[in-house]
Amino acid sequence: MVNVARPASSWLVPALVVLLAAGAGFGLAGVDSGVVRTSTVVDGVPVDLVRPAASAGSAPGVVVAHGHAASRRLMADWGTTLARSGFAVALPDFAGHGANPAPLPDGPEREVRLAADLDAAVGLLRRTPGVDPERIGLVGHSMGAGAVHRYAAEHPAIAATVAVSLPGSDIPPDPALSADLLLLTGQFEFPVFHRAAEQALRAGRPDAVWGAPADPARENARRGGTVAGAEHLSILFAPRAHAAAARWLQDSLQVSAPVRVAAGERLWPAVLLWAAFAIGFLPFARRLFGSASPEPEPGSGLAPSVPAVAAAVAAGLGLAAAGSVLAPGGWSPLAVGGEIGLFLLLFGLGSCAVLGRGARSAHDVRDARGVRCGRSGSAWRPAAVICCALLAVAAPIGIALAEPVPHGARWWWTPLVVVACGIACAAAEFAARGRTGPRQDAVRAAVLVAALLGVGVCAVAGVLPSFVLLIAPLLGALLLWHLAWAAVLARTGAAWWLPAVVGGALLGWPLAAVSPLD
């Protein structure tokens, strides 16, 4: 008998997936060590309360406020850092964010609602046994930085404030400025955030003292700092930002304890789990669908020409831009996902219409050569891939980034955004039909990159929310993820439409999950 050794590649990828999943499990096992985390709802506001596992006497309290399109899950590491450093921490979900189903209004009512949500969190801390109600501080990021800055200015009982990435439009008028104010800005943030920090520092009251509040005589200390190597989102996971905020609050609220930074404690397990899903998809798809489908014959006429694809993309971008301009303001309850979803929907429909017309003119609409139809009688295989895609999205983002389960109007808007993204991905598959290998991958990527660039241009022009520019790295990462999985599916016997459905889930679900409710 001759023993045939299995190729190394047959076990190397599964072993790597197991290793990554195990690393994610070990990382999650150590999350929140040394602290106690409970969840509650106060006046309709979901709040996580994080306290030191062992503490003597009354601890000062700190409210940590998230930014626009974020939630308390994104700020969870901040709660752990501060709790380990001697504070009782409340992390609320603002209206329209996370698990809070109430919409966040526009205009002056927005500031009123944000202040009311902060009131609920501050009140919870003051009523919590073991928390000193006279020593309360605030931390906020982006929109949350503006909210805590205004709140502290209007409530003199707030002893200290840390504003991370303060927006320029959220600076209270002089002399209504918060006491013991620390302003942190990422090195690579947009200039508007650096100007906002400088303006807030220059607008100090006469009693403001530069430096740290360690000296009790300094009743209104003020300092600004730049976090090296960080931008608007990565500053939330920067150890320097965590340490600076914790030390500032300790000095102001008179806490003597070592600072124990938890920056990235949830992020890295989430990244490892995402990597396990991403890498494990290759053997998973091969086991489901087997070898690749027969390749189309060269010159079969199925593949649209490059000018035809370019014309389709141009038509799709034009229709998407026009539709976004004509859409009435406030038509969608999703402040970001609705607008981007409409853009991608119109882009996909416009591109498909032009490509379909070209196919009919070439008399090849009935030619099925090169189109992957999938295995007959195997509906469970595409269903398994779709379930894998949904789990690959929901599990990592639920650990560290956003609320994975839709709340409020997201229950019925999330499927709509997923469908819209899927139609844009279907346009890319339609444009890439008749090609194989790297050429097919290149056409698919070109179409979707053009759509993403169109979203960015419309955001710069004011047609789409400018906040899109801040989440552009997230959209780019999701696009790369989809392109990798689509390339895998295209090399198996999967049906041609499956990459479009999977792309809708990979792109649309996170987009809807982080979109605030207006």
Coordinates of C-alpha atoms in Angstrom, one line a residue:
M1 CA 0.0 0.0 0.0
V2 CA 1.3 3.4 -0.9
N3 CA 0.6 6.3 1.5
V4 CA 0.0 9.6 -0.2
A5 CA 0.8 12.5 2.0
R6 CA -1.7 15.3 2.0
P7 CA -0.4 18.6 0.7
A8 CA 0.6 21.1 3.3
S9 CA -2.0 23.6 2.0
S10 CA -4.8 21.2 3.0
W11 CA -4.2 21.6 6.7
L12 CA -2.2 24.9 6.9
V13 CA -5.2 27.2 6.3
P14 CA -7.6 25.3 8.7
A15 CA -4.8 25.3 11.3
L16 CA -4.3 29.1 10.9
V17 CA -8.1 29.6 11.3
V18 CA -8.1 27.6 14.5
L19 CA -5.1 29.5 15.8
L20 CA -6.8 32.8 15.1
A21 CA -10.1 31.8 16.6
A22 CA -8.3 30.5 19.7
G23 CA -6.4 33.8 20.0
A24 CA -9.7 35.7 19.8
G25 CA -11.1 33.4 22.5
F26 CA -8.1 34.0 24.8
G27 CA -8.3 37.7 24.2
L28 CA -12.0 37.8 25.0
A29 CA -11.5 35.7 28.2
G30 CA -9.3 38.5 29.6
V31 CA -11.7 41.4 28.7
D32 CA -12.9 43.3 31.7
S33 CA -10.6 41.6 34.2
G34 CA -10.5 43.6 37.4
V35 CA -13.8 45.4 36.7
V36 CA -17.5 44.6 37.0
R37 CA -19.8 45.6 34.1
T38 CA -23.6 45.8 34.4
S39 CA -26.2 47.2 31.9
T40 CA -29.4 49.1 32.7
V41 CA -31.8 51.5 31.1
V42 CA -32.3 55.0 32.7
D43 CA -35.0 57.3 31.4
G44 CA -35.0 55.3 28.1
V45 CA -31.2 55.6 27.8
P46 CA -29.2 52.3 27.7
V47 CA -26.2 52.6 30.0
D48 CA -23.3 50.3 30.8
L49 CA -22.0 50.8 34.4
V50 CA -18.3 49.7 34.9
R51 CA -16.8 49.7 38.4
P52 CA -13.6 48.4 39.9
A53 CA -14.0 44.8 41.1
A54 CA -12.4 45.7 44.4
S55 CA -12.5 49.3 45.8
A56 CA -12.4 50.9 49.2
G57 CA -14.5 53.9 49.9
S58 CA -16.3 56.1 47.5
A59 CA -15.0 56.3 43.9
P60 CA -15.4 59.3 41.7
G61 CA -17.7 58.9 38.7
V62 CA -17.0 59.5 35.0
V63 CA -19.4 59.5 32.1
V64 CA -17.9 58.4 28.7
A65 CA -19.9 59.8 25.7
H66 CA -19.5 58.3 22.2
G67 CA -19.4 60.2 18.9
H68 CA -21.7 60.4 15.9
A69 CA -22.5 57.0 14.4
A70 CA -20.9 55.2 17.3
S71 CA -22.2 53.6 20.5
R72 CA -21.2 52.6 24.0
R73 CA -19.7 49.4 22.5
L74 CA -17.0 51.5 20.7
M75 CA -16.1 53.2 24.0
A76 CA -16.1 50.0 26.1
D77 CA -12.3 50.0 26.4
W78 CA -12.4 53.5 27.8
G79 CA -14.7 52.3 30.5
T80 CA -12.4 49.5 31.4
T81 CA -9.3 51.8 31.4
L82 CA -11.0 54.3 33.8
A83 CA -12.6 51.6 36.0
R84 CA -9.2 49.9 36.5
S85 CA -7.8 53.4 37.3
G86 CA -10.1 54.0 40.2
F87 CA -13.4 55.4 38.7
A88 CA -17.0 54.3 38.4
V89 CA -17.9 54.7 34.8
A90 CA -21.2 55.2 32.9
L91 CA -21.3 54.6 29.2
P92 CA -24.6 55.7 27.6
D93 CA -26.0 55.2 24.2
F94 CA -27.2 58.6 22.9
A95 CA -30.6 58.8 21.2
G96 CA -30.5 57.3 17.7
H97 CA -27.3 55.3 18.5
G98 CA -26.5 51.8 19.5
A99 CA -29.4 50.2 21.4
N100 CA -31.2 53.5 21.9
P101 CA -34.3 53.4 19.6
A102 CA -35.3 57.0 20.1
P103 CA -34.4 59.3 17.1
L104 CA -31.9 62.1 17.5
P105 CA -33.5 65.4 16.4
D106 CA -31.8 68.0 14.3
G107 CA -31.0 71.6 15.1
P108 CA -31.1 73.0 18.7
E109 CA -33.3 70.1 19.8
R110 CA -30.3 67.8 19.2
E111 CA -28.2 69.6 21.9
V112 CA -31.1 69.4 24.3
R113 CA -31.5 65.7 23.8
L114 CA -27.8 65.0 24.1
A115 CA -27.8 67.0 27.4
A116 CA -30.8 65.0 28.6
D117 CA -29.1 61.7 27.9
L118 CA -26.0 62.9 29.8
D119 CA -28.3 64.0 32.6
A120 CA -29.6 60.4 32.8
A121 CA -26.0 59.0 33.0
V122 CA -24.8 61.5 35.5
G123 CA -27.8 61.0 37.7
L124 CA -27.2 57.2 37.6
L125 CA -23.7 57.7 38.8
R126 CA -24.8 60.0 41.6
R127 CA -27.4 57.5 42.8
T128 CA -25.1 54.5 42.6
P129 CA -23.8 53.2 46.0
G130 CA -20.0 53.6 46.3
V131 CA -19.8 56.6 44.0
D132 CA -19.0 60.0 45.3
P133 CA -21.7 62.3 43.9
E134 CA -19.5 65.4 44.4
R135 CA -16.7 64.1 42.1
I136 CA -18.0 63.6 38.6
G137 CA -16.0 64.0 35.4
L138 CA -16.9 63.6 31.7
V139 CA -15.1 62.2 28.7
G140 CA -16.4 62.5 25.1
H141 CA -15.3 61.8 21.6
S142 CA -16.3 63.9 18.5
M143 CA -20.0 64.6 18.9
G144 CA -19.7 63.3 22.4
A145 CA -16.8 65.7 23.0
G146 CA -19.0 68.7 22.1
A147 CA -21.8 67.4 24.2
V148 CA -19.7 66.9 27.4
H149 CA -18.0 70.3 26.7
R150 CA -21.3 72.1 26.7
Y151 CA -22.7 70.1 29.5
A152 CA -19.8 70.8 31.8
A153 CA -19.9 74.5 31.0
E154 CA -23.6 74.6 32.0
H155 CA -23.1 72.4 35.1
P156 CA -20.4 73.8 37.4
A157 CA -20.6 70.7 39.6
I158 CA -18.8 68.8 36.9
A159 CA -15.2 68.7 38.1
A160 CA -13.2 67.7 35.0
T161 CA -13.7 67.2 31.3
V162 CA -11.7 65.4 28.6
A163 CA -12.8 66.3 25.0
V164 CA -11.3 64.0 22.4
S165 CA -11.5 65.2 18.8
L166 CA -13.7 68.2 19.6
P167 CA -15.7 69.4 16.5
G168 CA -15.3 73.0 15.6
S169 CA -19.1 73.7 15.8
D170 CA -19.3 72.5 19.4
I171 CA -17.3 75.2 21.3
P172 CA -19.4 76.9 24.0
P173 CA -19.2 80.7 23.9
D174 CA -16.8 82.5 26.2
P175 CA -16.9 82.6 29.2
A176 CA -19.1 79.5 29.5
L177 CA -16.2 77.0 29.5
S178 CA -15.8 73.8 31.4
A179 CA -13.3 73.5 34.3
D180 CA -10.2 71.3 34.2
L181 CA -10.5 70.8 30.5
L182 CA -8.1 68.5 28.6
L183 CA -8.4 68.5 24.8
L184 CA -6.9 65.6 22.8
T185 CA -6.6 65.5 19.0
G186 CA -5.2 62.9 16.7
Q187 CA -2.1 63.8 14.6
F188 CA -3.8 62.9 11.3
E189 CA -7.2 64.3 12.0
F190 CA -8.7 66.9 9.6
P191 CA -7.5 70.5 10.3
V192 CA -10.9 71.5 11.5
F193 CA -10.4 69.4 14.7
H194 CA -7.0 70.9 15.4
R195 CA -8.4 74.4 14.9
A196 CA -11.3 73.6 17.3
A197 CA -8.9 72.5 20.0
E198 CA -6.8 75.7 19.6
Q199 CA -9.9 77.9 19.7
A200 CA -11.1 76.2 22.9
L201 CA -7.8 76.7 24.5
R202 CA -7.6 80.4 23.5
A203 CA -11.1 81.0 24.8
G204 CA -10.1 80.3 28.5
R205 CA -11.7 82.2 31.3
P206 CA -9.5 84.6 33.3
D207 CA -9.1 82.1 36.1
A208 CA -7.8 79.4 33.7
V209 CA -4.4 78.0 34.5
W210 CA -2.2 76.2 31.9
G211 CA -1.1 72.8 32.9
A212 CA -2.4 69.9 34.9
P213 CA -4.9 70.2 37.8
A214 CA -2.6 68.3 40.3
D215 CA -2.3 71.5 42.4
P216 CA -5.5 72.0 44.4
A217 CA -5.1 75.8 43.9
R218 CA -5.6 75.3 40.2
E219 CA -9.4 75.3 40.0
N220 CA -9.6 75.7 36.3
A221 CA -6.6 74.0 34.6
R222 CA -6.5 73.6 30.9
R223 CA -4.3 71.6 28.5
G224 CA -4.2 70.5 24.9
G225 CA -2.4 67.5 23.4
T226 CA -1.8 65.8 20.1
V227 CA -1.8 62.0 20.0
A228 CA 0.9 60.9 17.6
G229 CA 0.0 58.5 14.8
A230 CA -3.8 58.7 15.4
E231 CA -6.7 59.9 13.3
H232 CA -10.4 60.4 14.1
L233 CA -11.2 56.8 14.9
S234 CA -7.9 55.2 15.8
I235 CA -7.4 57.8 18.6
L236 CA -10.1 55.8 20.5
F237 CA -7.7 52.8 20.6
A238 CA -4.5 54.8 21.2
P239 CA -2.9 53.9 24.6
R240 CA -1.5 57.4 24.9
A241 CA -5.0 58.9 24.7
H242 CA -6.3 56.5 27.3
A243 CA -3.4 57.2 29.7
A244 CA -3.6 61.0 29.3
A245 CA -7.3 61.1 30.0
A246 CA -7.0 58.8 33.0
R247 CA -4.2 60.8 34.5
W248 CA -6.0 64.1 33.9
L249 CA -9.1 62.8 35.7
Q250 CA -7.1 61.3 38.5
D251 CA -5.3 64.7 39.1
S252 CA -8.6 66.6 39.0
L253 CA -10.8 64.2 41.0
Q254 CA -8.0 63.3 43.4
V255 CA -7.5 59.7 42.8
S256 CA -4.3 57.9 43.7
A257 CA -4.1 54.6 41.8
P258 CA -2.0 53.2 39.0
V259 CA -3.3 53.8 35.5
R260 CA -4.1 50.5 33.7
V261 CA -4.7 51.1 30.1
A262 CA -7.1 48.8 28.2
A263 CA -6.8 50.4 24.8
G264 CA -7.6 47.8 22.1
E265 CA -8.6 45.1 24.6
R266 CA -11.7 44.3 22.6
L267 CA -10.4 45.4 19.2
W268 CA -7.7 42.8 18.8
P269 CA -9.9 39.8 19.6
A270 CA -12.4 41.3 17.1
V271 CA -9.6 41.6 14.5
L272 CA -8.4 38.1 15.1
L273 CA -12.0 36.7 14.8
W274 CA -12.5 38.7 11.6
A275 CA -9.3 37.3 10.2
A276 CA -10.4 33.8 11.0
F277 CA -13.6 34.3 9.1
A278 CA -11.8 36.0 6.2
I279 CA -9.1 33.3 5.8
G280 CA -11.4 30.4 6.6
F281 CA -13.8 31.4 3.8
L282 CA -11.5 29.9 1.1
P283 CA -11.6 26.3 2.3
F284 CA -15.2 26.7 3.4
A285 CA -16.3 27.8 -0.1
R286 CA -14.2 25.1 -1.8
R287 CA -15.8 22.4 0.4
L288 CA -19.3 23.7 -0.5
F289 CA -18.9 24.2 -4.2
G290 CA -15.9 22.2 -5.2
S291 CA -13.7 23.1 -8.2
A292 CA -14.2 26.1 -10.5
S293 CA -16.9 26.1 -13.2
P294 CA -15.9 25.7 -16.8
E295 CA -14.3 28.9 -18.1
P296 CA -15.9 30.8 -20.9
E297 CA -14.4 30.5 -24.3
P298 CA -12.3 33.5 -25.4
G299 CA -14.3 35.7 -27.7
S300 CA -17.6 34.3 -26.6
G301 CA -19.2 37.8 -26.7
L302 CA -20.4 37.7 -23.2
A303 CA -17.8 40.0 -21.8
P304 CA -18.7 43.7 -22.1
S305 CA -16.0 45.8 -23.6
V306 CA -14.0 48.3 -21.5
P307 CA -15.8 51.3 -23.1
A308 CA -19.1 49.7 -22.4
V309 CA -18.2 49.1 -18.7
A310 CA -16.9 52.7 -18.5
A311 CA -20.1 54.0 -20.0
A312 CA -22.2 51.9 -17.5
V313 CA -20.2 53.2 -14.6
A314 CA -20.6 56.8 -15.7
A315 CA -24.3 56.4 -16.2
G316 CA -24.6 54.8 -12.8
L317 CA -22.7 57.6 -11.1
G318 CA -24.7 60.2 -12.9
L319 CA -28.0 58.7 -11.9
A320 CA -26.8 58.2 -8.3
A321 CA -25.6 61.8 -8.0
A322 CA -28.8 63.2 -9.5
G323 CA -31.0 61.1 -7.3
S324 CA -29.1 62.1 -4.2
V325 CA -29.5 65.8 -5.1
L326 CA -33.2 65.5 -5.7
A327 CA -33.9 63.4 -2.6
P328 CA -35.7 65.5 0.0
G329 CA -33.9 66.1 3.2
G330 CA -34.8 63.8 6.1
W331 CA -36.4 61.2 3.8
S332 CA -34.6 58.4 5.6
P333 CA -34.5 57.7 9.3
L334 CA -30.9 56.6 8.9
A335 CA -28.7 59.7 9.0
V336 CA -25.9 58.1 6.9
G337 CA -26.9 54.6 5.8
G338 CA -30.0 55.8 4.0
E339 CA -28.2 58.3 1.8
I340 CA -25.3 56.0 0.9
G341 CA -27.8 53.1 0.3
L342 CA -29.8 55.3 -2.1
F343 CA -26.6 56.3 -3.9
L344 CA -25.5 52.7 -4.3
L345 CA -28.9 51.5 -5.3
L346 CA -29.2 54.1 -8.1
F347 CA -25.6 53.4 -9.1
G348 CA -26.3 49.7 -9.5
L349 CA -29.6 50.2 -11.4
G350 CA -28.1 52.7 -13.8
S351 CA -25.1 50.6 -14.5
C352 CA -27.1 47.4 -15.0
A353 CA -29.5 49.2 -17.3
V354 CA -26.7 50.3 -19.6
L355 CA -25.0 46.9 -19.5
G356 CA -28.3 45.2 -20.2
R357 CA -29.0 47.3 -23.2
G358 CA -25.5 46.6 -24.6
A359 CA -26.1 42.9 -24.1
R360 CA -29.3 43.0 -26.0
S361 CA -27.8 44.9 -28.8
A362 CA -25.0 42.3 -29.1
H363 CA -27.7 39.5 -29.3
D364 CA -26.0 37.6 -26.5
V365 CA -28.5 38.0 -23.8
R366 CA -29.5 34.3 -24.1
D367 CA -26.0 33.0 -24.4
A368 CA -25.3 31.3 -21.0
R369 CA -21.7 30.4 -21.7
G370 CA -19.5 31.5 -18.8
V371 CA -22.3 32.3 -16.4
R372 CA -22.1 30.4 -13.2
C373 CA -25.4 28.7 -12.5
G374 CA -24.3 26.7 -9.4
R375 CA -25.2 23.2 -8.5
S376 CA -28.8 22.2 -9.1
G377 CA -30.7 21.2 -6.0
S378 CA -28.2 22.8 -3.7
A379 CA -30.0 25.7 -2.2
W380 CA -28.5 25.0 1.2
R381 CA -25.0 25.9 -0.1
P382 CA -25.7 29.5 -0.9
A383 CA -27.7 29.8 2.3
A384 CA -24.7 28.6 4.2
V385 CA -22.4 31.2 2.6
I386 CA -24.9 34.0 3.3
C387 CA -25.2 32.9 7.0
C388 CA -21.4 32.8 7.2
A389 CA -21.2 36.3 5.8
L390 CA -23.8 37.7 8.3
L391 CA -22.0 36.0 11.2
A392 CA -18.6 37.2 10.0
V393 CA -20.0 40.8 10.1
A394 CA -22.1 40.7 13.3
A395 CA -19.6 38.8 15.5
P396 CA -16.5 41.1 15.2
I397 CA -18.4 44.4 15.1
G398 CA -20.5 43.3 18.1
I399 CA -17.4 42.7 20.2
A400 CA -15.7 46.1 19.8
L401 CA -17.3 48.4 17.3
A402 CA -21.1 48.7 17.2
E403 CA -24.4 47.2 18.2
P404 CA -24.8 44.2 15.9
V405 CA -28.5 43.8 16.5
P406 CA -30.7 46.5 14.8
H407 CA -32.8 48.7 17.1
G408 CA -35.6 51.1 16.4
A409 CA -36.2 51.8 12.7
R410 CA -33.0 49.8 11.8
W411 CA -35.1 46.7 12.1
W412 CA -36.6 47.3 8.8
W413 CA -34.1 49.7 7.3
T414 CA -31.1 47.3 7.6
P415 CA -32.5 44.9 5.0
L416 CA -33.2 47.8 2.6
V417 CA -29.6 49.0 2.9
V418 CA -28.3 45.4 2.4
V419 CA -30.4 45.1 -0.7
A420 CA -29.1 48.4 -2.0
C421 CA -25.5 47.4 -1.5
G422 CA -26.2 44.1 -3.1
I423 CA -27.6 45.7 -6.3
A424 CA -24.4 47.8 -6.6
C425 CA -22.4 44.5 -6.2
A426 CA -24.6 42.8 -8.8
A427 CA -23.7 45.6 -11.2
A428 CA -20.1 44.8 -10.7
E429 CA -20.7 41.1 -11.3
F430 CA -22.7 42.0 -14.4
A431 CA -19.8 44.1 -15.7
A432 CA -17.3 41.3 -15.0
R433 CA -19.3 38.5 -16.7
G434 CA -17.6 36.5 -19.4
R435 CA -14.2 37.1 -17.8
T436 CA -12.2 34.9 -15.5
G437 CA -9.3 35.1 -13.1
P438 CA -7.5 38.4 -12.5
R439 CA -9.4 40.2 -15.4
Q440 CA -12.7 39.4 -13.8
D441 CA -11.4 40.6 -10.4
A442 CA -10.0 43.8 -11.9
V443 CA -13.3 44.7 -13.6
R444 CA -15.3 44.0 -10.4
A445 CA -12.9 46.1 -8.3
A446 CA -12.9 48.9 -10.8
V447 CA -16.7 49.2 -10.8
L448 CA -17.0 49.1 -7.0
V449 CA -14.1 51.5 -6.4
A450 CA -15.7 53.9 -8.8
A451 CA -18.9 53.7 -6.8
L452 CA -17.0 54.3 -3.5
L453 CA -15.1 57.3 -5.0
G454 CA -18.4 58.7 -6.2
V455 CA -19.7 58.5 -2.6
G456 CA -16.6 60.4 -1.5
V457 CA -16.9 63.1 -4.2
C458 CA -20.6 63.6 -3.3
A459 CA -19.7 63.9 0.4
V460 CA -17.1 66.6 -0.4
A461 CA -19.6 68.4 -2.6
G462 CA -22.2 68.4 0.2
V463 CA -24.6 66.0 -1.7
L464 CA -24.0 63.3 0.9
P465 CA -23.3 63.8 4.6
S466 CA -19.7 65.0 5.2
F467 CA -19.5 62.3 8.0
V468 CA -19.0 59.8 5.1
L469 CA -15.4 61.1 4.9
L470 CA -14.7 60.0 8.5
I471 CA -15.9 56.5 7.9
A472 CA -14.2 56.2 4.4
P473 CA -11.5 53.9 5.9
L474 CA -14.3 51.5 7.2
L475 CA -16.0 51.5 3.8
G476 CA -12.7 50.9 2.0
A477 CA -11.9 47.9 4.3
L478 CA -15.4 46.4 3.8
L479 CA -15.0 46.8 0.0
L480 CA -11.6 45.0 0.1
W481 CA -13.2 42.2 2.2
H482 CA -16.1 41.8 -0.3
L483 CA -13.7 41.8 -3.3
A484 CA -11.6 39.0 -1.7
W485 CA -14.7 36.8 -1.0
A486 CA -16.1 37.5 -4.4
A487 CA -12.9 36.4 -6.0
V488 CA -13.1 33.1 -4.0
L489 CA -16.7 32.5 -5.0
A490 CA -15.9 33.2 -8.7
R491 CA -13.3 30.4 -8.7
T492 CA -15.8 27.8 -7.4
G493 CA -19.0 26.4 -8.7
A494 CA -21.1 29.1 -6.9
A495 CA -23.9 30.8 -8.8
W496 CA -23.0 34.2 -10.3
W497 CA -25.4 36.1 -8.1
L498 CA -24.0 34.8 -4.8
P499 CA -21.1 37.3 -4.6
A500 CA -23.6 40.1 -5.0
V501 CA -25.7 38.8 -2.1
V502 CA -22.7 38.3 0.1
G503 CA -21.4 41.8 -0.8
G504 CA -24.8 43.3 0.2
A505 CA -24.4 41.7 3.6
L506 CA -20.7 42.6 4.1
L507 CA -21.2 46.2 3.0
G508 CA -24.8 46.9 4.1
W509 CA -25.0 45.4 7.5
P510 CA -22.2 47.4 9.1
L511 CA -23.3 50.5 7.3
A512 CA -26.8 50.3 8.7
A513 CA -25.5 49.3 12.2
V514 CA -23.4 52.5 12.6
S515 CA -26.0 54.8 11.1
P516 CA -27.7 57.1 13.6
L517 CA -31.5 57.4 13.7
D518 CA -32.7 60.9 12.9

